[in-house]
Coordinates of C-alpha atoms (C1' of nucleotides) and ligand atoms in Angstrom, one line a residue:
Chain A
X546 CA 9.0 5.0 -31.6
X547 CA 6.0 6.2 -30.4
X548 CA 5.2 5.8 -26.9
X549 CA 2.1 3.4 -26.6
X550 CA -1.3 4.8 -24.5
X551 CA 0.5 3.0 -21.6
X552 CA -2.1 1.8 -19.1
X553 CA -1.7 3.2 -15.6
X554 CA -1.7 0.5 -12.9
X555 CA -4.9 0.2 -11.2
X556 CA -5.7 1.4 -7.7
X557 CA -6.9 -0.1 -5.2
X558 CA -10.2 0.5 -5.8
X559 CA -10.4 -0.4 -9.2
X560 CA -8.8 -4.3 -8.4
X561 CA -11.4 -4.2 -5.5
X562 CA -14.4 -3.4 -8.1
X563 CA -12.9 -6.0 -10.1
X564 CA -12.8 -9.1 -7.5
X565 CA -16.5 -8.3 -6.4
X566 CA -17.8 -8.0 -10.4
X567 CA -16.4 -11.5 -10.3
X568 CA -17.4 -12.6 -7.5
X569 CA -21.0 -11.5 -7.8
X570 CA -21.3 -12.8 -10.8
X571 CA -19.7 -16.3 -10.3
X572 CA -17.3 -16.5 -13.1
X573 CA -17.0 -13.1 -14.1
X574 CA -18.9 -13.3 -17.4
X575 CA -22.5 -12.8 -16.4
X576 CA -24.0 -9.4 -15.6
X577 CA -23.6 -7.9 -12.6
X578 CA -26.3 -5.4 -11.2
X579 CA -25.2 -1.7 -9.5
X580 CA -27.0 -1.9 -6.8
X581 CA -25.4 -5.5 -5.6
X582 CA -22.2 -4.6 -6.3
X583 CA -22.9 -1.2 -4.0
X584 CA -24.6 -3.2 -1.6
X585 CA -21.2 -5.5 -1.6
X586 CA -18.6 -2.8 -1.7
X587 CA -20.5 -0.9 1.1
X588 CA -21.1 2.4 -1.1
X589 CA -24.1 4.4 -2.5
X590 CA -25.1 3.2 -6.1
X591 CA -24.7 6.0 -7.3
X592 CA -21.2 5.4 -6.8
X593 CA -20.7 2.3 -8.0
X594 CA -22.3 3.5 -11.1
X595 CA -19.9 6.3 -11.3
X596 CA -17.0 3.6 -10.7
X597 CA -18.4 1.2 -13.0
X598 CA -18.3 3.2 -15.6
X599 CA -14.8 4.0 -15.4
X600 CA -14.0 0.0 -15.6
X601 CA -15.6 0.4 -18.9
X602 CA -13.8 3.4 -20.0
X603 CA -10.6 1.7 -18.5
X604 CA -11.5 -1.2 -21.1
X605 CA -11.9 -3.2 -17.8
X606 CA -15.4 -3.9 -18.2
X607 CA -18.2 -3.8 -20.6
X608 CA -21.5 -1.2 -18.8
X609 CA -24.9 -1.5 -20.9
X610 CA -26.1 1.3 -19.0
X611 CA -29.4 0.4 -16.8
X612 CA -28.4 -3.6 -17.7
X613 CA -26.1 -4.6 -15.4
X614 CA -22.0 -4.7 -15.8
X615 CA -19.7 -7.5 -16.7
X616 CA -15.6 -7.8 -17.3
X617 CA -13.6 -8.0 -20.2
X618 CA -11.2 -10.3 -20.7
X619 CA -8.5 -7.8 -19.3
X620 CA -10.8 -7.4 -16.7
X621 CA -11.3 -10.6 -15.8
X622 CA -7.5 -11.0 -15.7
X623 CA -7.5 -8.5 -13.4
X624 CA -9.7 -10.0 -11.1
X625 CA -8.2 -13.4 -11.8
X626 CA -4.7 -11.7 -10.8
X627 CA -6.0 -10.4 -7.7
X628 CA -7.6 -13.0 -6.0
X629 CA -3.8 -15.4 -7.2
X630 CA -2.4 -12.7 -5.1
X631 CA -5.1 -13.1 -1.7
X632 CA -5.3 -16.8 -1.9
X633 CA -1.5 -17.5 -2.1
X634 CA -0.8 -15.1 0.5
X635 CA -3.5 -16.7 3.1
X636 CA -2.1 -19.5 2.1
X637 CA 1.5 -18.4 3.0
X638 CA 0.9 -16.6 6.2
X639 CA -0.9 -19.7 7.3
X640 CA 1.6 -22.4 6.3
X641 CA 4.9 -20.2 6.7
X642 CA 4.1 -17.6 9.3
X643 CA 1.6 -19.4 11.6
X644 CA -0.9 -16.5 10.9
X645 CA -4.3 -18.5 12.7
X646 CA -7.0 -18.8 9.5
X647 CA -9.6 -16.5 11.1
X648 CA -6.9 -13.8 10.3
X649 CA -5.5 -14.2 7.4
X650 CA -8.2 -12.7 5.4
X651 CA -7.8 -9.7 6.7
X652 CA -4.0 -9.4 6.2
X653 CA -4.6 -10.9 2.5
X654 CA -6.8 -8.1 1.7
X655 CA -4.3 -5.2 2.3
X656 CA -1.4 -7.3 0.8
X657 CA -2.6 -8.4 -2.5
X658 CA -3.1 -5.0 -4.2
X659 CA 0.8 -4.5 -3.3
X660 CA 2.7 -8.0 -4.1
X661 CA 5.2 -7.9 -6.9
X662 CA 5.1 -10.3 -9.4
X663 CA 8.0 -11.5 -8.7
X664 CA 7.6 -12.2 -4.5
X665 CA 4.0 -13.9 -6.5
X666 CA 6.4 -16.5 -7.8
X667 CA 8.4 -17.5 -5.2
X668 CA 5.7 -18.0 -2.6
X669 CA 3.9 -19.8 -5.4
X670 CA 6.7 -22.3 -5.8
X671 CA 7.9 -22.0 -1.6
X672 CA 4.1 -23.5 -1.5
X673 CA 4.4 -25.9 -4.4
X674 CA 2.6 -24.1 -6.8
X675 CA -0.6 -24.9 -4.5
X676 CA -4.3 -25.6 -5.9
X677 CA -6.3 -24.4 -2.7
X678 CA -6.2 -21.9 0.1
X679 CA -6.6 -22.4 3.7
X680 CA -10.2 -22.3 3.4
X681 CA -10.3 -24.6 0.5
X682 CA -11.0 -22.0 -2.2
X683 CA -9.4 -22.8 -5.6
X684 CA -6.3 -20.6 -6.3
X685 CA -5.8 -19.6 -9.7
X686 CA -2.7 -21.1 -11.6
X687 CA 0.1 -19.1 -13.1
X688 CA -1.9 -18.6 -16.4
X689 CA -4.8 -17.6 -14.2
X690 CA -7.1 -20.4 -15.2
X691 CA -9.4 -21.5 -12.1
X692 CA -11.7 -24.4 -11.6
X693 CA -14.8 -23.6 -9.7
X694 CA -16.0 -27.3 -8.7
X695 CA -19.5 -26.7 -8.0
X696 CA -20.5 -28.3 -4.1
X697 CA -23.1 -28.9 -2.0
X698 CA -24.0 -27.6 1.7
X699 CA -23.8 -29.5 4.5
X700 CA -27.3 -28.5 5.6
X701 CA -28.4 -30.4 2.5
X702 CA -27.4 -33.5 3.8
X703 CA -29.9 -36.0 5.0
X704 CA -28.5 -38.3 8.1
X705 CA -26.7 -41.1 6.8
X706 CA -24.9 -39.1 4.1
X707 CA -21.1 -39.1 3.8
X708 CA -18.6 -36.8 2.3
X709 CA -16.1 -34.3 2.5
X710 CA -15.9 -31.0 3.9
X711 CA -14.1 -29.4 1.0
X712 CA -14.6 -25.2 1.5
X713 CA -15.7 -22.3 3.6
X714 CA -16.1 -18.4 3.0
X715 CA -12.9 -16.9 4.2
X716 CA -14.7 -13.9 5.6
X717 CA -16.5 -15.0 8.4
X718 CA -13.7 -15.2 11.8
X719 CA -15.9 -16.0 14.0
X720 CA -17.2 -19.6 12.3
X721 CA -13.4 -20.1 11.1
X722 CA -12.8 -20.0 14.9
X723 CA -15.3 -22.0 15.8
X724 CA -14.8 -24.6 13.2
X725 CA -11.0 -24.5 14.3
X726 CA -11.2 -24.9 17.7
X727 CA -12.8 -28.2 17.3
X728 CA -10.3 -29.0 14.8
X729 CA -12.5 -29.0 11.6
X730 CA -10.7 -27.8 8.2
X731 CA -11.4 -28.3 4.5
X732 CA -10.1 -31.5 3.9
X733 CA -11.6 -33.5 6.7
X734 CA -14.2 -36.8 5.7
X735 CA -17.6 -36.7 7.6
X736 CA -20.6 -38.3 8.0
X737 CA -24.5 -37.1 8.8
X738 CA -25.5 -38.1 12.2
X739 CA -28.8 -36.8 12.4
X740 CA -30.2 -33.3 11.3
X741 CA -32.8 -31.3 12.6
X742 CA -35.7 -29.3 9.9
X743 CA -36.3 -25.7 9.6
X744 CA -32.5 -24.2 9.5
X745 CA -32.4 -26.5 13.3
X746 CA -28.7 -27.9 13.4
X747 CA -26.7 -30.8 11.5
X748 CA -24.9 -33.8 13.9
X749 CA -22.0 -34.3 12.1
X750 CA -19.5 -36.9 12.8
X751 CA -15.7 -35.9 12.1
X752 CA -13.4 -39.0 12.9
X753 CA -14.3 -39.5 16.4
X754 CA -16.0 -36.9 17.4
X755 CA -19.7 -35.9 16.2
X756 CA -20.2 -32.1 16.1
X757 CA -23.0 -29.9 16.1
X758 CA -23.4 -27.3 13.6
X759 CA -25.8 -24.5 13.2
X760 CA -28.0 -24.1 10.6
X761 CA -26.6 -21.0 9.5
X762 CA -23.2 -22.6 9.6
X763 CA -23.9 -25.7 8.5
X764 CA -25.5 -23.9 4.9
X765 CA -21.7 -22.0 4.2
X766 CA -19.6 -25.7 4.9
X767 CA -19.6 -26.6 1.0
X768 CA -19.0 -30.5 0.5
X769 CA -18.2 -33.0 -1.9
X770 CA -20.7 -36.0 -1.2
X771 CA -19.2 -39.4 -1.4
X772 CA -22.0 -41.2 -3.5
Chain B
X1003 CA -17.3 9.0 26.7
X1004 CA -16.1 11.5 24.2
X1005 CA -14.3 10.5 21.2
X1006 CA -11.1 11.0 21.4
X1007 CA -9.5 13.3 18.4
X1008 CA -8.3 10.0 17.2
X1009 CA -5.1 10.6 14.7
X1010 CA -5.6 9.3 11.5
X1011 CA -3.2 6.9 10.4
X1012 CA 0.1 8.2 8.8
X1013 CA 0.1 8.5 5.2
X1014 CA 2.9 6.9 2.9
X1015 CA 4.1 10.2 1.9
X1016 CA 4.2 11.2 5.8
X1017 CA 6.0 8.2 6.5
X1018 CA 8.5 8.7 3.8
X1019 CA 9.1 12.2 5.2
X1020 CA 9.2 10.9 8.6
X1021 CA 12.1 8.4 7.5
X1022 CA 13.8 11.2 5.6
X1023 CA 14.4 13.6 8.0
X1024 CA 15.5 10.9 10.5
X1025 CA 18.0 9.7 7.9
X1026 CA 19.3 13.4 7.3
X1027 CA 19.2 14.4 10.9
X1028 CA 21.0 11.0 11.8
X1029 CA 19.4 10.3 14.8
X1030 CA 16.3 12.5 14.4
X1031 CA 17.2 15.2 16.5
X1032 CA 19.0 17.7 14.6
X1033 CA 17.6 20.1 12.4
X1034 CA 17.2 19.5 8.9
X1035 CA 16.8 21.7 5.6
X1036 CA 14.1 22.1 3.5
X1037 CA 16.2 21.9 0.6
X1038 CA 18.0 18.5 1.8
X1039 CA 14.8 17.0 2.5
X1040 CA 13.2 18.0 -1.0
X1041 CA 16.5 17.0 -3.0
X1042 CA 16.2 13.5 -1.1
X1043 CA 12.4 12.8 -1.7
X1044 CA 12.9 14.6 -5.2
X1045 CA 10.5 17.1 -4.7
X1046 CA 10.7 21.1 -5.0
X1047 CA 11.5 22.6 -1.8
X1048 CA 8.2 24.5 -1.9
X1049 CA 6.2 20.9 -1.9
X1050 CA 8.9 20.2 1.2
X1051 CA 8.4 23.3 2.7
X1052 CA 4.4 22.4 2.7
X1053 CA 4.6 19.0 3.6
X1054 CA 7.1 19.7 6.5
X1055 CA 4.2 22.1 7.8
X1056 CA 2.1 19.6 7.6
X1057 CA 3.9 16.9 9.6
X1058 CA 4.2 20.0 12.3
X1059 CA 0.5 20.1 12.5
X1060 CA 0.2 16.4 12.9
X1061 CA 2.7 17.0 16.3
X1062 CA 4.8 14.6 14.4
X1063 CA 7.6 17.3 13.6
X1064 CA 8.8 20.5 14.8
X1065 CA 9.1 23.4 12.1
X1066 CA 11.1 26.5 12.9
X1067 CA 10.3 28.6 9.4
X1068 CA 13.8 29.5 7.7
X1069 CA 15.8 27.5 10.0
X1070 CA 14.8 23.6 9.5
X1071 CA 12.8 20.9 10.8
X1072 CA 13.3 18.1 13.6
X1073 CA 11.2 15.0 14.3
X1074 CA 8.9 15.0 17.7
X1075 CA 9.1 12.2 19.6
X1076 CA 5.8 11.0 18.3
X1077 CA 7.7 11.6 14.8
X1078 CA 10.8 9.6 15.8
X1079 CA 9.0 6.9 17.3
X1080 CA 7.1 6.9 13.6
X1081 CA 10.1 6.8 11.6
X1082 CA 11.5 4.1 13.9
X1083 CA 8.4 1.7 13.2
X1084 CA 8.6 2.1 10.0
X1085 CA 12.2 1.6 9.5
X1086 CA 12.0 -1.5 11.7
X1087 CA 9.5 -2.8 8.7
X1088 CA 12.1 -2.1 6.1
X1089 CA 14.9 -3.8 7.8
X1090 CA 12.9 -6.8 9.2
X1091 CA 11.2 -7.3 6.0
X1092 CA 14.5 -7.1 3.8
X1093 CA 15.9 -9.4 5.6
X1094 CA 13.1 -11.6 6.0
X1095 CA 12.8 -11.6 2.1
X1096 CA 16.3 -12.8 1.5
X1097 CA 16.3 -15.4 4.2
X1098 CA 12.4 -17.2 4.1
X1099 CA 12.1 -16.0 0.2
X1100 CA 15.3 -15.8 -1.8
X1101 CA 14.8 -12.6 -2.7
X1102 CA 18.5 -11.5 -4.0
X1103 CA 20.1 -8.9 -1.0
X1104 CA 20.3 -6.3 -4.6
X1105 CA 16.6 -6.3 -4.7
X1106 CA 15.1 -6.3 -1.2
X1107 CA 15.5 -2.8 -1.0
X1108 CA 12.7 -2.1 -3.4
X1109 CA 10.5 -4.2 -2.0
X1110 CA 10.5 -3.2 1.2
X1111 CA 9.7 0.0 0.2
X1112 CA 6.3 -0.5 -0.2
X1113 CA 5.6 -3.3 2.1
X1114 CA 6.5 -1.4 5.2
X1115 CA 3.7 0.8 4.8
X1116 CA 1.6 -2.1 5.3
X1117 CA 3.3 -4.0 7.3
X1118 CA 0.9 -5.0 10.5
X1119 CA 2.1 -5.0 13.7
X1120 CA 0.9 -8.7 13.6
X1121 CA 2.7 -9.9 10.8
X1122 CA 5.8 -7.6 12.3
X1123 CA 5.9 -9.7 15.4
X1124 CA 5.8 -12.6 13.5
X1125 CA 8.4 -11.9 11.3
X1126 CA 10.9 -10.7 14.0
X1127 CA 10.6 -14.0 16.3
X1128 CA 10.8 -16.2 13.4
X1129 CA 14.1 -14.3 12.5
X1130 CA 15.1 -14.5 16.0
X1131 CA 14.7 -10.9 16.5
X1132 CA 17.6 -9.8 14.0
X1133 CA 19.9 -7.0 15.1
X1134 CA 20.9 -6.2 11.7
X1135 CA 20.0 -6.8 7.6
X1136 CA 21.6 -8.0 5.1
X1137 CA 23.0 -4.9 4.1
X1138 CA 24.2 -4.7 8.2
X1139 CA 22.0 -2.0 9.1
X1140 CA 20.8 -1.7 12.7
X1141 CA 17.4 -2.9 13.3
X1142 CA 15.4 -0.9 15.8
X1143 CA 14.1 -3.1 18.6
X1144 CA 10.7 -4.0 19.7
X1145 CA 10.6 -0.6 22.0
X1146 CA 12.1 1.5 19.1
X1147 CA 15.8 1.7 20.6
X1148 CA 18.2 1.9 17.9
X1149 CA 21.9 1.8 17.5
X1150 CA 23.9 3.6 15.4
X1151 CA 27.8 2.5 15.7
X1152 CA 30.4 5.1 13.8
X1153 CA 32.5 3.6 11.4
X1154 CA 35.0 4.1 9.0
X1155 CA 35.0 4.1 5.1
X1156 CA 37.4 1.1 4.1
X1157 CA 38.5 3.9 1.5
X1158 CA 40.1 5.4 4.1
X1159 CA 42.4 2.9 5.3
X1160 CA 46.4 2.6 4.4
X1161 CA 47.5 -0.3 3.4
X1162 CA 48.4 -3.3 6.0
X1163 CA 45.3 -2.2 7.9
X1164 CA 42.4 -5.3 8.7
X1165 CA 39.2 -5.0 9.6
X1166 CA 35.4 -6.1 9.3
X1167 CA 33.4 -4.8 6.8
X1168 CA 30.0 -4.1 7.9
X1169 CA 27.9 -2.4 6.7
X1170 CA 26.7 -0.7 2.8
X1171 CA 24.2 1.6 1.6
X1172 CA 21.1 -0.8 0.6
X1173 CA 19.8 2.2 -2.3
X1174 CA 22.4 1.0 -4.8
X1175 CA 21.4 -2.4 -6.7
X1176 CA 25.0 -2.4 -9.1
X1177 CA 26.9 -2.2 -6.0
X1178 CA 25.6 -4.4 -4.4
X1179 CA 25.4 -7.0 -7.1
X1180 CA 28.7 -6.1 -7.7
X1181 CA 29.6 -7.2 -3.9
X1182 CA 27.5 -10.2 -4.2
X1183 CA 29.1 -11.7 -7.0
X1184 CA 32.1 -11.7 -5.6
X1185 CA 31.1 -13.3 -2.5
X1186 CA 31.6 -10.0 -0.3
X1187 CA 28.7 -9.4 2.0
X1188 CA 28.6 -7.4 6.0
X1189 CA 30.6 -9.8 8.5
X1190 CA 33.4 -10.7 6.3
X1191 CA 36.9 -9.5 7.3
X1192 CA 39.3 -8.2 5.2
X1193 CA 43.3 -6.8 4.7
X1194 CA 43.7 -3.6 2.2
X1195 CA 46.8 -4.8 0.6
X1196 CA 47.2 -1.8 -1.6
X1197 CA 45.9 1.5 -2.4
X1198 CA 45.8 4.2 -5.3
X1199 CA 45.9 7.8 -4.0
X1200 CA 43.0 10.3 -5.3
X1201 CA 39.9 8.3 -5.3
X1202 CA 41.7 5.1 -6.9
X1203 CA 41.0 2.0 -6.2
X1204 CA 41.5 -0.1 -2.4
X1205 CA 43.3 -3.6 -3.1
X1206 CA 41.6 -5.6 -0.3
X1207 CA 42.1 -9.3 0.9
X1208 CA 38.8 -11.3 1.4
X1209 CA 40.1 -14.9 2.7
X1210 CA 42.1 -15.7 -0.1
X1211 CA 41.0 -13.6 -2.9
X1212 CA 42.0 -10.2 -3.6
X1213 CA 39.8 -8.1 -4.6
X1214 CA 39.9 -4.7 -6.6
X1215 CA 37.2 -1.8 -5.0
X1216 CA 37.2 1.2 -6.6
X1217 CA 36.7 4.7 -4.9
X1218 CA 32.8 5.2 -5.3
X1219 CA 32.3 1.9 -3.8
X1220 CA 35.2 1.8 -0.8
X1221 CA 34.2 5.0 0.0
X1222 CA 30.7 3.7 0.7
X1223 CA 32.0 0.2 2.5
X1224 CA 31.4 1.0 6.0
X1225 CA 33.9 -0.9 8.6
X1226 CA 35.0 -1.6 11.7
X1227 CA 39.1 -1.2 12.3
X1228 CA 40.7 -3.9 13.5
X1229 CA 43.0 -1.8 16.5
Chain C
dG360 C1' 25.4 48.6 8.7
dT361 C1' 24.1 47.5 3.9
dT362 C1' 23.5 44.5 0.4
dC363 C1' 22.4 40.5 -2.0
dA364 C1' 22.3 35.6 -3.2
dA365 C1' 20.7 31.5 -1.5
dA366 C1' 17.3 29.3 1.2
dG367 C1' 12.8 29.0 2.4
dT368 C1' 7.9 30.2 2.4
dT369 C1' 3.4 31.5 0.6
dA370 C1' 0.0 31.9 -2.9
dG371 C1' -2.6 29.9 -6.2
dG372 C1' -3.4 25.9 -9.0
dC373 C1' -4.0 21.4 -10.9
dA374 C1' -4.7 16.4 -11.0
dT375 C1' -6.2 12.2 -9.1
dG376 C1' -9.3 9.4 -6.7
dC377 C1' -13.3 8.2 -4.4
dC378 C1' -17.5 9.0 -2.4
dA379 C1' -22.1 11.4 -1.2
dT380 C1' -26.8 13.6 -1.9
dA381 C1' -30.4 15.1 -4.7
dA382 C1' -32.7 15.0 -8.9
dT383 C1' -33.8 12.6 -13.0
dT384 C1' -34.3 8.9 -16.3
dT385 C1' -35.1 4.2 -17.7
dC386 C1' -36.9 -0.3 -17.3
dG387 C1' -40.1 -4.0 -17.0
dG388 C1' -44.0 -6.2 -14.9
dC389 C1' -48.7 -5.5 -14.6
Chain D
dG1267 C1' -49.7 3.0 -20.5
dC1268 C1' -48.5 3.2 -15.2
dC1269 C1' -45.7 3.0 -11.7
dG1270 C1' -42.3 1.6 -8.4
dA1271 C1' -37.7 0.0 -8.3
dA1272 C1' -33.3 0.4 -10.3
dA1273 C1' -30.0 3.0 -12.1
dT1274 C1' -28.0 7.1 -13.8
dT1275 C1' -26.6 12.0 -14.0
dA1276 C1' -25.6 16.3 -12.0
dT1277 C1' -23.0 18.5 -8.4
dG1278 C1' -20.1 18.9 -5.1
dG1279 C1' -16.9 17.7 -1.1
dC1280 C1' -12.8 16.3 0.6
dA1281 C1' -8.1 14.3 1.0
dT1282 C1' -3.5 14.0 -0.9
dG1283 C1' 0.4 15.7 -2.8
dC1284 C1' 2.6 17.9 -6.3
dC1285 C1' 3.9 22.2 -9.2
dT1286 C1' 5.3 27.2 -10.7
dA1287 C1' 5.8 31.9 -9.6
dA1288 C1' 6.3 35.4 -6.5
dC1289 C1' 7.6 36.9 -2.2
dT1290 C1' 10.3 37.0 2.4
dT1291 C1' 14.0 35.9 5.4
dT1292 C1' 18.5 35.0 6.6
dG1293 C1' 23.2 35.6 7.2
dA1294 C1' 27.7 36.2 5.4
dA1295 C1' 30.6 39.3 2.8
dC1296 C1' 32.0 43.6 2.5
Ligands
LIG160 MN1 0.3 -11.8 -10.0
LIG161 MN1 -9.5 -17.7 1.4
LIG162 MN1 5.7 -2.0 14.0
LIG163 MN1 18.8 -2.4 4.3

DNA sequence: GTTCAAAGTTAGGCATGCCATAATTTCGGC
DNA sequence: GCCGAAATTATGGCATGCCTAACTTTGAAC
């Protein structure tokens, strides 16, 4: 029998180009410009239109030259397969190795181009096959579907609003510190104290204790308002 | 302040070489061949022969052309680390994850590489700081000491001898399914109750069961006489 | 002491992977 | 249609790590 084309398994580089295709574009299906996805990946755009159009050639992605890239389906697996991997494993070092949440990003990012399919599965079922990640980002499931609920910022909030504080980007250690130390995690019920205009700060009250939080902070907390 | 030369981290091949020539040298500090190191990483002795220079250059190795190569003490310390990954990560697969003691082995193999010193720490208090894994191998302390106790093959033993057995190659996955499915694993103590001459199989007594272990394998059963 | 096979090294290449700079092309709004 | 921004191509660099073929060295046998 003949011996089928047989993929090679992609590099680091390639699932990296991948995740930030999908991120940038939000569910992975919209086009994606170069020079956003350099700007992202920290290289030249040149480069990441040298990279991009291997995706394509890879049948990982689909490049209309000088119109932006998007992925394929087995792209978008990819992607999809990737970010299982990072989200169970912050997940995991959190809950089962006491890694503090400011630092499991970082240790998720080197791990998840490297863990077998078959550790995957039993950290996905030591976890209970889980739904969210420390930071309250969805985790795809075993058939790699995801559900993106779409949220609002706490800086949109008006005093007298209540909700939840439901997710926060991963990638920031200093606010996940910040928002740690005084004991704030995805999860937690608040209400709107009293907010300041222009970017000025949100008064947040978190069971007993009212908080304050930086505009800039205050716009990447992403809530579910009670209504 | 000037920069220092800064050393680049160790690549995985360099860290597989390290590993090797410790392994072949036994306690990195003899000399070891060209040709024993390339038959063991399964390369030609001329991609050895380069690579070996290489890990000179890097300090990490000492290479007398024509007569062998032994680790540095930067290169031991190097191999150490990263053989403290392996076994702490082995046996932290099969104890936290399940992973069957047949395939931790493979595993490990890659994760070491990536293993932070972070993660490492964790790992080793939350196992208590192991002396051993599951396939009874020494684990190098925090500070890198290491050690090695001789033993004996239980192929060598007569009959009426007793002993402990405690420790197997981990490279083999038949064997050591083999072991596992009869409920023989490092720690247990035994009785050889008979014996074929020429490479024929050991009768030994584990608690109650007798249990058949031909040559290949008793000859790779490390144990400790019981005098 | 010579010889000669085995062990080891060097020379020269090749493949992969990823990125950079510089020059050029294309697009799309005006 | 112009023009600046966006994107692409053209080239090349560099790191890694492997190979084959040709050469050198070693050391033991005689
Ligand atoms: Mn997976
Ligand atoms: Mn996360
Ligand atoms: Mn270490
Ligand atoms: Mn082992």
């Amino acid at each position: 029998m003949p011996l089928e084309p047989k993929t090679p398994a992609p590099t680091v580089a390639v699932e990296d180009y991948a995740k930030a295709i999908y991120a940038l574009s939000h569910d992975g299906r919209d086009a994606v410009a170069t020079t956003a996805l350099a700007e992202r990946l920290d290289v030249t755009p040149a480069s990441a239109s040298a990279m991009v159009k291997r995706l394509d050639e890879m049948g990982l992605a689909r490049h209309a030259p000088y119109h932006g890239v998007e992925l394929t389906d087995r792209g978008l697996q990819l992607a999809l397969e990737v970010i299982r991997h990072h989200r169970l494993l912050e997940l995991y070092l959190a809950e089962s190795l006491g890694v503090p949440w400011d630092r499991v990003h970082d240790e998720a990012e080197v791990l998840e181009h490297v863990l077998s399919e078959e550790l995957e599965e039993l950290i996905a079922v030591k976890l209970g096959d889980p739904e969210r990640d420390p930071h309250g980002d969805p985790i795809p499931s075993r058939d790699l579907e995801i559900v993106e609920l779409p949220t609002d910022t706490l800086a949109s909030l008006e005093p007298g609003a209540r909700g939840r504080f439901v997710r926060i980007s991963d990638s920031d250690p200093h606010m996940l510190r910040y928002l740690a130390e005084r004991g704030i995690a995805p999860g937690a019920d608040f209400e709107i104290v009293d907010k300041q205009p222009f970017g000025g700060p949100s008064f947040a009250r978190f069971g007993d204790a009212v908080h304050v939080l930086g505009g800039e902070l205050a716009s990447r907390m992403r809530v579910e308002v009670e209504r």
